[in-house]
Coordinates of C-alpha atoms in Angstrom, one line a residue:
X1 CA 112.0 110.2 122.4
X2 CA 110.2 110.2 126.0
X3 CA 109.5 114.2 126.4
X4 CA 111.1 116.3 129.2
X5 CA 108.8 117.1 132.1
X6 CA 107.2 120.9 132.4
X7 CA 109.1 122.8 134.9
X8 CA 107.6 123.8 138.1
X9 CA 110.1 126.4 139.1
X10 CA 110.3 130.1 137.8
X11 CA 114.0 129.7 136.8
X12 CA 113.8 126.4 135.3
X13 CA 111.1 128.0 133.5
X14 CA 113.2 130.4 132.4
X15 CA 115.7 128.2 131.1
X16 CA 113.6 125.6 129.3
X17 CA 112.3 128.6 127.4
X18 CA 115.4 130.4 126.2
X19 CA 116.3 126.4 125.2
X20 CA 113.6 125.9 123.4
X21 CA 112.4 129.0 121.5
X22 CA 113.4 129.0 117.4
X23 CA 113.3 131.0 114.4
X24 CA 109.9 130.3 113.5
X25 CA 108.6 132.1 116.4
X26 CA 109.4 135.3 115.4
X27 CA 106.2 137.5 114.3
X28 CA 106.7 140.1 111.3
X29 CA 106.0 142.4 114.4
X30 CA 109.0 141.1 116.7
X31 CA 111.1 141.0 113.5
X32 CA 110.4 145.0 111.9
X33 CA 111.0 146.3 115.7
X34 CA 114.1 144.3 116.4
X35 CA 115.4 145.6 113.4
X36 CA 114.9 149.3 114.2
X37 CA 116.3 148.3 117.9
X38 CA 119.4 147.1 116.4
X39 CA 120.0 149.9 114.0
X40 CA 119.6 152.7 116.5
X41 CA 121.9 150.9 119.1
X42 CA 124.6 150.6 116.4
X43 CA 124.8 154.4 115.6
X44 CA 124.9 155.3 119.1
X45 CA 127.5 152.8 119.7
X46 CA 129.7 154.2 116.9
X47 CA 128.7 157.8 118.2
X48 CA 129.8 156.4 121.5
X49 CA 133.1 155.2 119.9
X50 CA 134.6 159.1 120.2
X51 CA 133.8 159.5 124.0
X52 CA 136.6 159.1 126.8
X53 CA 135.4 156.6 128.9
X54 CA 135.3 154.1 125.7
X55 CA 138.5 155.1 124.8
X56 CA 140.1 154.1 128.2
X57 CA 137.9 150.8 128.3
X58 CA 139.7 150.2 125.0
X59 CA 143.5 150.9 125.9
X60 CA 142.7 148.4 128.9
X61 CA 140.9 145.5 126.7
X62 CA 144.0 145.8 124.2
X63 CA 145.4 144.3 126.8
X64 CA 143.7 141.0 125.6
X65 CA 146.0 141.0 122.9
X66 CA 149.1 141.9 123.8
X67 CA 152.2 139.8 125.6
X68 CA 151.4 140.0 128.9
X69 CA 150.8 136.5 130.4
X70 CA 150.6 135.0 134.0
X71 CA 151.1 131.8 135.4
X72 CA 148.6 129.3 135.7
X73 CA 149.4 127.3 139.1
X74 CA 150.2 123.7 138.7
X75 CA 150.2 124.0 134.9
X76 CA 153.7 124.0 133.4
X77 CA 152.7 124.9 129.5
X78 CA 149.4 127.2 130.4
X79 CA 149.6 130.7 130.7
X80 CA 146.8 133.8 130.4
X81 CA 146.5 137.5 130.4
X82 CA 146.8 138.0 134.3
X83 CA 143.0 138.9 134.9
X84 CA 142.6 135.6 133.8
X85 CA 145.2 133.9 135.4
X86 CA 143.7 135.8 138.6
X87 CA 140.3 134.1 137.9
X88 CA 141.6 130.6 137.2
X89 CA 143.8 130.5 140.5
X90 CA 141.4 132.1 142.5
X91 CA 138.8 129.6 141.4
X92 CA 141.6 126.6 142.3
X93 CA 141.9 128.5 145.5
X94 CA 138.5 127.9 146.9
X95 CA 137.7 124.9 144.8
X96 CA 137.2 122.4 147.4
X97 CA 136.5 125.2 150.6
X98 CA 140.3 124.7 152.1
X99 CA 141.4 127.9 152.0
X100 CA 141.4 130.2 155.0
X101 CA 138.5 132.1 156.8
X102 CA 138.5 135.5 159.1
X103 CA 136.4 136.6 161.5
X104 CA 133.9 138.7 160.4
X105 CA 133.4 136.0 158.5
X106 CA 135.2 135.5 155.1
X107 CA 138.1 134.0 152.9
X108 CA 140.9 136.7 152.9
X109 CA 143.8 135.0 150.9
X110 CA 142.1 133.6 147.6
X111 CA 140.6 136.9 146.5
X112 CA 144.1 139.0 147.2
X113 CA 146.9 136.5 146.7
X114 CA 146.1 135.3 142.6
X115 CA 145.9 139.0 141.7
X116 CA 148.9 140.2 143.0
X117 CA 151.0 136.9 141.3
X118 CA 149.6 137.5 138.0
X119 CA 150.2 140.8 138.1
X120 CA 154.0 140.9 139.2
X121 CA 154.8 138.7 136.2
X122 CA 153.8 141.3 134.2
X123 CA 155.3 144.6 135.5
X124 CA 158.7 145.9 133.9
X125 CA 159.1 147.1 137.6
X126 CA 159.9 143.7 138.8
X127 CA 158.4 144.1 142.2
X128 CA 160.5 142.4 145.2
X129 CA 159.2 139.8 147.6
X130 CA 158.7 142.9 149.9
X131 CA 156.4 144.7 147.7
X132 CA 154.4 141.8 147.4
X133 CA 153.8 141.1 151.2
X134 CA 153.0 144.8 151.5
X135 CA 150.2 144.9 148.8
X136 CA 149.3 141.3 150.3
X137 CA 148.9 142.9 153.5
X138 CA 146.8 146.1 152.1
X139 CA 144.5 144.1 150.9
X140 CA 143.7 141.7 153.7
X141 CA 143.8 145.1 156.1
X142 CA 140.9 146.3 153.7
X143 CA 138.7 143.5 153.8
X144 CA 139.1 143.7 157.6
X145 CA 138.7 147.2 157.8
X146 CA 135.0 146.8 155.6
X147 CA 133.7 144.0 157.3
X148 CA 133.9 145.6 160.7
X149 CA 131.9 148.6 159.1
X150 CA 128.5 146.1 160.2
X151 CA 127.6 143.9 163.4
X152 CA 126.1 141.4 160.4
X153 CA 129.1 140.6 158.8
X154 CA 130.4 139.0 162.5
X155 CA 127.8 135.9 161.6
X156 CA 127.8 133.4 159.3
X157 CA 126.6 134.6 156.0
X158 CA 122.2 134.2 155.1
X159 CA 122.5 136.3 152.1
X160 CA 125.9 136.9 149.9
X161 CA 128.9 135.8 150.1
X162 CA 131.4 138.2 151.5
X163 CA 134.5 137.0 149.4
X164 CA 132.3 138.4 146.4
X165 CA 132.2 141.6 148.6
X166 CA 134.6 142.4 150.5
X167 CA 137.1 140.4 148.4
X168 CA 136.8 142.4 145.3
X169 CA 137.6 145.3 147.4
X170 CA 140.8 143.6 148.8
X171 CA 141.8 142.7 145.3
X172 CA 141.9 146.2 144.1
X173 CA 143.5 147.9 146.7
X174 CA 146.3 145.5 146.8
X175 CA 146.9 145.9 142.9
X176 CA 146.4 149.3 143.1
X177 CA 149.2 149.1 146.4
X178 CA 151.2 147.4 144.0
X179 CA 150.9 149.5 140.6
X180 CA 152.2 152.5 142.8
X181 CA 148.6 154.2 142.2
X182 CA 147.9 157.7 143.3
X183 CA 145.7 157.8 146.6
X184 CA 143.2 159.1 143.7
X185 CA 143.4 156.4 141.7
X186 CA 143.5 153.9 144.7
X187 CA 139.9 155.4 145.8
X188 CA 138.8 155.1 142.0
X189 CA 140.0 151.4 142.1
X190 CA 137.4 150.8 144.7
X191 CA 134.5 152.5 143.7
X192 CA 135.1 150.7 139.8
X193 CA 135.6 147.3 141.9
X194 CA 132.4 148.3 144.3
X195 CA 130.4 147.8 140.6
X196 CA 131.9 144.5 140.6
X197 CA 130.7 143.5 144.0
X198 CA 128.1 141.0 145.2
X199 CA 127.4 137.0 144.9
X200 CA 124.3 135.3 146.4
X201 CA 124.7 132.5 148.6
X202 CA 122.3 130.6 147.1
X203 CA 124.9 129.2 144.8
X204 CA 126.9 127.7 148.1
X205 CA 127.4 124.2 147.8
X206 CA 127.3 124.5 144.0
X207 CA 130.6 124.4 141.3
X208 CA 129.8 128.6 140.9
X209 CA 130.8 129.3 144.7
X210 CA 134.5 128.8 144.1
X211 CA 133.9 131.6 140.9
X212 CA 133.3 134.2 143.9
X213 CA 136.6 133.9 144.6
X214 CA 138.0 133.7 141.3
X215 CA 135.9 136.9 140.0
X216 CA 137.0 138.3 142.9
X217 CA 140.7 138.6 142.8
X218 CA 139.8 139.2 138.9
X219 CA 137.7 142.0 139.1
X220 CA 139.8 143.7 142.0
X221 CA 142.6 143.4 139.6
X222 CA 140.8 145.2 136.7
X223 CA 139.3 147.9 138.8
X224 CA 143.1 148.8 139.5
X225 CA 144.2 148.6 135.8
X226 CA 141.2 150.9 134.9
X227 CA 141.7 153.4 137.4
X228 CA 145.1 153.4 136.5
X229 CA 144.4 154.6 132.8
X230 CA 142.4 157.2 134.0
X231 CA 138.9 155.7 134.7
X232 CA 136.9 157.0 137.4
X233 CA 133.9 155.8 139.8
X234 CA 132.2 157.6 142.5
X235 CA 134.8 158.6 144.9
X236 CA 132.8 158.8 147.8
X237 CA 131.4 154.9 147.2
X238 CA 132.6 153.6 151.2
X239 CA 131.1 156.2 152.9
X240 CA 127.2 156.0 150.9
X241 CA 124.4 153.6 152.2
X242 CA 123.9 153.3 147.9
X243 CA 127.4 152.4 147.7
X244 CA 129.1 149.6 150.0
X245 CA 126.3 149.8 152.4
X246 CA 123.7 148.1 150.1
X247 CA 124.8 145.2 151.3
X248 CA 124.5 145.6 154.8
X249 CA 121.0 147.0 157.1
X250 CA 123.3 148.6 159.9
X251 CA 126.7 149.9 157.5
X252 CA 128.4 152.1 159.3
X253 CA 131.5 153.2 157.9
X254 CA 134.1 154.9 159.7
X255 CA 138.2 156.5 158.2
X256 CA 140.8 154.4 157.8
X257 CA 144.1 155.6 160.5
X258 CA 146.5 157.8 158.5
X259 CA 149.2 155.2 157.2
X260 CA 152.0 157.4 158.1
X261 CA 151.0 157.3 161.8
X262 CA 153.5 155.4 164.0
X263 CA 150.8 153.8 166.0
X264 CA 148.8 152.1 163.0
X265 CA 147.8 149.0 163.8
X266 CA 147.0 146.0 161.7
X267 CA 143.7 144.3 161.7
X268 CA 146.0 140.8 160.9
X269 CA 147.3 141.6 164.0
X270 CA 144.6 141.6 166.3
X271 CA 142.7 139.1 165.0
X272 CA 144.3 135.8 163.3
X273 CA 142.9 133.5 160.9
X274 CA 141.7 130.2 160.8
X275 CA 143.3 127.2 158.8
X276 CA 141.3 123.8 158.0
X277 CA 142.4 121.1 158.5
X278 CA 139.7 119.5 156.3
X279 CA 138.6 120.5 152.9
X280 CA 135.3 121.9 153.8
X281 CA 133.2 124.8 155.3
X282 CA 134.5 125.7 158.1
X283 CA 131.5 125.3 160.8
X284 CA 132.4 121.5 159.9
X285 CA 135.6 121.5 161.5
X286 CA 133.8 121.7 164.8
X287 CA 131.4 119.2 164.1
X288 CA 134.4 116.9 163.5
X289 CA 135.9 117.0 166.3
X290 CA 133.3 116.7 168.1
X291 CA 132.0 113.6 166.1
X292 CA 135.5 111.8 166.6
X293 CA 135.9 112.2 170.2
X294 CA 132.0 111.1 170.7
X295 CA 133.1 107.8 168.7
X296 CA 136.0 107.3 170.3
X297 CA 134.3 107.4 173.8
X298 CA 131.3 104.6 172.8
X299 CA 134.4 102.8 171.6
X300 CA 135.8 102.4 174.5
X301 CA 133.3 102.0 176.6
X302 CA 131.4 99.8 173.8
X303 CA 133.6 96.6 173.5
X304 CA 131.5 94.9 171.3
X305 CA 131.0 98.3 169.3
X306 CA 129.1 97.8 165.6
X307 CA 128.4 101.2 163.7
X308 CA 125.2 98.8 162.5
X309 CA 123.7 99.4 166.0
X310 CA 123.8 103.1 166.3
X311 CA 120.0 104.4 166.4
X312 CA 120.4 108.0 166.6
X313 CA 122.4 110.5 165.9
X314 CA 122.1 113.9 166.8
X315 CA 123.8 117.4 165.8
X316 CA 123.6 120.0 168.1
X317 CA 124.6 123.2 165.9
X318 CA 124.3 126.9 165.2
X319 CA 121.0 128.2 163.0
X320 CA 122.1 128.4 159.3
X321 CA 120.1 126.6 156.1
X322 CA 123.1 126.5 153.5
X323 CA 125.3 124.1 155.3
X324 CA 122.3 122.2 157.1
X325 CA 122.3 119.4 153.8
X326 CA 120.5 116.1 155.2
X327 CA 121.3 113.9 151.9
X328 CA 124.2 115.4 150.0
X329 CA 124.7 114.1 146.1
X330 CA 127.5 116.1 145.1
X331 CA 130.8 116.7 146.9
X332 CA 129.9 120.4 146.7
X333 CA 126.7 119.9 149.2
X334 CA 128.9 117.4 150.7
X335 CA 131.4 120.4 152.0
X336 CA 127.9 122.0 153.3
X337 CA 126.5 119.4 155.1
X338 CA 127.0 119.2 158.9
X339 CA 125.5 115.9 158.6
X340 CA 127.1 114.6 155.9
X341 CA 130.4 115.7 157.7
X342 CA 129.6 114.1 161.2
X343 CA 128.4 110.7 159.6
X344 CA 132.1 110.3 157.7
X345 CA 133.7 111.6 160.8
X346 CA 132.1 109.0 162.7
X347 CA 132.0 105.9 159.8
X348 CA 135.8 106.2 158.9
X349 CA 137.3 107.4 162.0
X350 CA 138.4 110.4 159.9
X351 CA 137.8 113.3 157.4
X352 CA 140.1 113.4 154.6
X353 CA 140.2 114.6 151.2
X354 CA 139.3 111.7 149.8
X355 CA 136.1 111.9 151.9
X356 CA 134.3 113.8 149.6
X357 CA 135.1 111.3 146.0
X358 CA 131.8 110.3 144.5
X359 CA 132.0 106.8 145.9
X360 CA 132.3 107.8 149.3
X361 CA 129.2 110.1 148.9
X362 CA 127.7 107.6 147.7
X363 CA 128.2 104.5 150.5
X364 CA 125.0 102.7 151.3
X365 CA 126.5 102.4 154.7
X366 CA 126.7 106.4 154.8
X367 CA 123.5 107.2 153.1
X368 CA 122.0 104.5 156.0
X369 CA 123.3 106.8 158.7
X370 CA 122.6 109.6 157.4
X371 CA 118.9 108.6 157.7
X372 CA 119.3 108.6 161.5
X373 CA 120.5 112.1 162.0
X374 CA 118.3 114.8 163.4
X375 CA 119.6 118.6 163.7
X376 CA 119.1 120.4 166.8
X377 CA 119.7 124.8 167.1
X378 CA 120.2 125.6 170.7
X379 CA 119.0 128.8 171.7
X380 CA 122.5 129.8 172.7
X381 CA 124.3 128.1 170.5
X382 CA 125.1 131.9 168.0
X383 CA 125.5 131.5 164.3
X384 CA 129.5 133.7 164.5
X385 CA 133.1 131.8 164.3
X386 CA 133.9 133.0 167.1
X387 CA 131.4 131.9 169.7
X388 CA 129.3 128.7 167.8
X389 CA 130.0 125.3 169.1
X390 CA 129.1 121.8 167.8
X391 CA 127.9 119.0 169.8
X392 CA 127.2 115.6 168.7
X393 CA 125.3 112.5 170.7
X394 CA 125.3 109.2 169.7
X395 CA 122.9 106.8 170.8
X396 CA 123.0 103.2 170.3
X397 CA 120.4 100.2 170.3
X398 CA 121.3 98.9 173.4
X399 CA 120.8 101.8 174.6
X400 CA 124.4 103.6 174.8
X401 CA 124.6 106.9 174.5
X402 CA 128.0 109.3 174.2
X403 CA 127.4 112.7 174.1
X404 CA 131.1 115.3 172.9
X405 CA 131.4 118.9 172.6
X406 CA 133.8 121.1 170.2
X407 CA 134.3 124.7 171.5
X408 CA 137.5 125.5 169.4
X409 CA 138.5 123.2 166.7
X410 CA 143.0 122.9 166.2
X411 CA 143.3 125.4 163.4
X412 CA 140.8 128.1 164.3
X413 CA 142.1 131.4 165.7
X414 CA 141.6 130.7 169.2
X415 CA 144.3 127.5 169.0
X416 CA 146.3 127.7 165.9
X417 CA 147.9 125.4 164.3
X418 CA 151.5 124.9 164.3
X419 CA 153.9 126.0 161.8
X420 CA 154.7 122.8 161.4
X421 CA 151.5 121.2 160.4
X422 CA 150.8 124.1 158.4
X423 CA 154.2 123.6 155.9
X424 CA 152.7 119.4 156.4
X425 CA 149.5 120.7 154.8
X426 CA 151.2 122.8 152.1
X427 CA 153.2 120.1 151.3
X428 CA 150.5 117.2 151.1
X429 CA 148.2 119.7 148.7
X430 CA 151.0 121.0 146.6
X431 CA 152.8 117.1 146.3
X432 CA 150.2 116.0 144.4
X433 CA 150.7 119.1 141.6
X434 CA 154.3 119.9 141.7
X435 CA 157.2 117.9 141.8
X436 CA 160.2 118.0 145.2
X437 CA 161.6 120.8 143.7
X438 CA 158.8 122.9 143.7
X439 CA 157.2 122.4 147.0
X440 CA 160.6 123.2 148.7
X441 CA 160.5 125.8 146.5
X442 CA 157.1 127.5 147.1
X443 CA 158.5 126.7 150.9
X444 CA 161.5 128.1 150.9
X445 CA 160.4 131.7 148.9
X446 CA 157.4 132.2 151.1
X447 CA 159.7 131.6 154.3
X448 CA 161.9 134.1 153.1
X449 CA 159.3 136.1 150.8
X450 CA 160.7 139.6 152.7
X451 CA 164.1 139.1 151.0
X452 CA 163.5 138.1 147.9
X453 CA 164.8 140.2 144.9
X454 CA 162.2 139.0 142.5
X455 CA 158.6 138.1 143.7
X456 CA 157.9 136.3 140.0
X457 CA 160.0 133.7 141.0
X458 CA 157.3 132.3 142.9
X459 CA 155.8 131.5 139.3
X460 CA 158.7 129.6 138.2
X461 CA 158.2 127.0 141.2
X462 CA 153.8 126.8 140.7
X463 CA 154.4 125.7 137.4
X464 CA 157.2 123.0 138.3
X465 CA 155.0 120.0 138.0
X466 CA 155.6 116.5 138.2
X467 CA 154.8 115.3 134.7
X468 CA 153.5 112.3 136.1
X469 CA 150.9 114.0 138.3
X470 CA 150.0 116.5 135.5
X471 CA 149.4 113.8 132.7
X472 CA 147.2 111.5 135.3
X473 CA 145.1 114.9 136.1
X474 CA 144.5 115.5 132.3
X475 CA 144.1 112.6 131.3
X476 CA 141.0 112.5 134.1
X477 CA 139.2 115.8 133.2
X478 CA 139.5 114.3 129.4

């Protein structure tokens, strides 16, 4: 058997190590002090066992046992205790990068909405459609509220992703909005979800970025359940550099408006959100654009137009390393890759979700053009969703050159897109899961979501799946 080569990096180090170490290792040494270690810990533990704070961890993890289940989206026969269900559909949320962004910079919906679902299949309370919105609404008006609490946050991320942040936050005060909490308990919720906070962006463009999400709305959704029983973190967590503010060098917290105040305003208000229109990070959607209508114009003015004959390409975008990938492999770094996404654009004529299969990724034809792209950072060209731009110039052998611009991409805040592509969207994502009935469904309850007696019923139309479609997805994973 040929032998695996030595690792060069520290954390593949690391893991070749804890792979490869046995038994016979051990020294009589390691062996006579590991044993004393493990004794000790066990009769503090059971000592431990009469204190208050295990006994309200316990009444919450007994709740791993009991009936309560939630809905697992697009899964007719799957259900989970709702933290879990939270994960799991937070996870699918983000999975492939479609789901909404804000400005500062993050995904609002994924980290709030699979919390408050699992959870209202599970209270005896029954919430209505209105309660939902409301708690949907707290917790998107919290992320907004934290994020403005630093002139960072208004840039694309370098450092952590603010979903794992700000998102956890959202998550717990929207269950907490929704399990009635005391403002007490609400502030507790935070500071236990604060402990949950935090996810570095080095694992962009990787299968763990969509578990920010998911351990997001989970975590937010536990912090609530434990402050709820009684559990208590430090109540002063938003307004301490230690607390929130380790994440950010200029935090600078300010009060939240008094709720009962006629003039309150909602963040959602002010500033809108942006939709994709493609399943990727959402600098890319500019790049598109911009890709297309440069195509388009050598096209026409190219009669005899071969994609063979293009020399250079050339990206003019905003400073940021985690979605500047030159040779994507996976369709992960694919999703990150302003190159990646302006060399589809212009091969196919089009981004779609199909883009990013396998065997598009890995087209000779694509992989050729990727080799001619180089990456330019204008000086004024900022690294923020609101002000970036994406230019792209293509240059031919004959010596053609068609230069387009994207300032605001259909879908961001600044030109949004219509209702009625929106519901188009919904309904070519959630076709492909659930059967008529349930995307007219899902349409119809959300429409209406304000009037609705029961907000669970939403879970009775995720799960309605075409059996077809489910039994063609499983039979692909397996």
């Amino acid at each position: 058997m040929q032998k695996e080569p030595w690792p060069t990096g520290i954390t593949e180090s690391f893991g070749a190590a804890i792979h490869a170490l046995s038994a016979s290792q051990l020294t009589d040494g390691v062996i006579n002090r590991s044993k004393r270690m493990m004794l000790d810990t066990l009769g503090v533990g059971l000592l431990g066992t009469r204190t208050a704070v295990f006994n309200k961890a316990l009444k919450y993890s007994q709740l791993l046992t009991s009936e309560h289940r939630s809905s697992i989206w697009g899964r007719s026969e799957i259900s989970l205790p709702p933290y879990y269900a939270a994960f799991v559909n937070g996870i699918a949320v983000h999975s492939m990068d479609f789901d909404d962004t804000w400005h500062p910079a993050t995904h609002p919906s994924g980290a709030v909405l699979p919390a408050l679902l699992a959870l209202v299949e599970t209270l005896p309370s029954r919430p209505s459609g209105l309660d939902l919105l409301l708690a949907f609404n707290v917790g998107i008006e919290v992320q907004g509220r934290l994020m403005r609490f630093s002139r960072e946050a208004y840039n694309i991320p370098e450092r952590f992703h603010p979903p794992s942040v700000v998102g956890v936050m959202g998550s717990a005060a929207a269950s907490a909005k929704l399990l009635g909490l005391s403002p007490s308990q609400c502030s507790h919720a935070l500071a236990i979800a604060a402990s949950s906070a935090g996810a570095p962006l080095a694992n962009a463009a990787t299968q763990t970025k969509p578990l920010h999400i998911g351990n997001a709305a989970r975590r937010g959704l536990e912090a609530a359940l434990l402050a709820q029983i009684g559990l208590e973190g430090n109540p002063a967590i938003l307004d301490m550099d230690s607390g929130l503010g380790v994440y950010y060098n200029d935090y600078s917290p300010s009060a939240m408006p008094v709720c009962a105040s006629g003039d309150f305003r909602w963040i959602l208000e002010v500033q809108d959100v942006a939709f994709k229109r493609i399943p990727a990070h959402l600098a890319m959607h500019w790049l598109v654009d911009a890709a297309l209508e440069a195509r388009a114009e050598l096209q026409e003015t190219a009669w005899t137009f071969d994609l063979s004959q293009i020399q250079r390409v050339t990206l003019r975008v905003p400073p940021s390393k985690y979605i500047n990938c030159p040779l994507p492999t996976t369709e992960h770094q694919a999703r990150h890759s302003f190159q990646f996404n302006a060399c589809s654009a212009i091969l196919d004529n089009k981004v779609t979700v199909a883009s990013f299969d396998q065997a598009r990724i890995n087209r000779p034809s694509l992989k050729e053009l990727l080799s001619k792209v180089e990456v330019e950072t204008p000086a004024d060209n900022q690294p923020s969703f609101d002000k970036m731009y994406c230019e792209v110039q293509i240059e031919t052998a004959q010596g053609q050159s068609c230069t387009a611009r994207c300032n605001t991409f259909y879908g961001h805040w600044r030109k949004p897109l219509s209702q009625e592509d929106l519901v188009e969207k919904f309904s070519a994502n959630a076709s492909s899961v659930l059967c008529t009935e349930g995307v007219e469904g899902v349409i119809d309850v959300v429409e209406n979501i304000e009037k609705v007696t029961e907000a669970s019923v939403l879970g009775s139309y995720l799960r309605m799946t075409s059996n077809t479609h489910e039994q063609m997805y499983l039979t692909k994973i397996l």
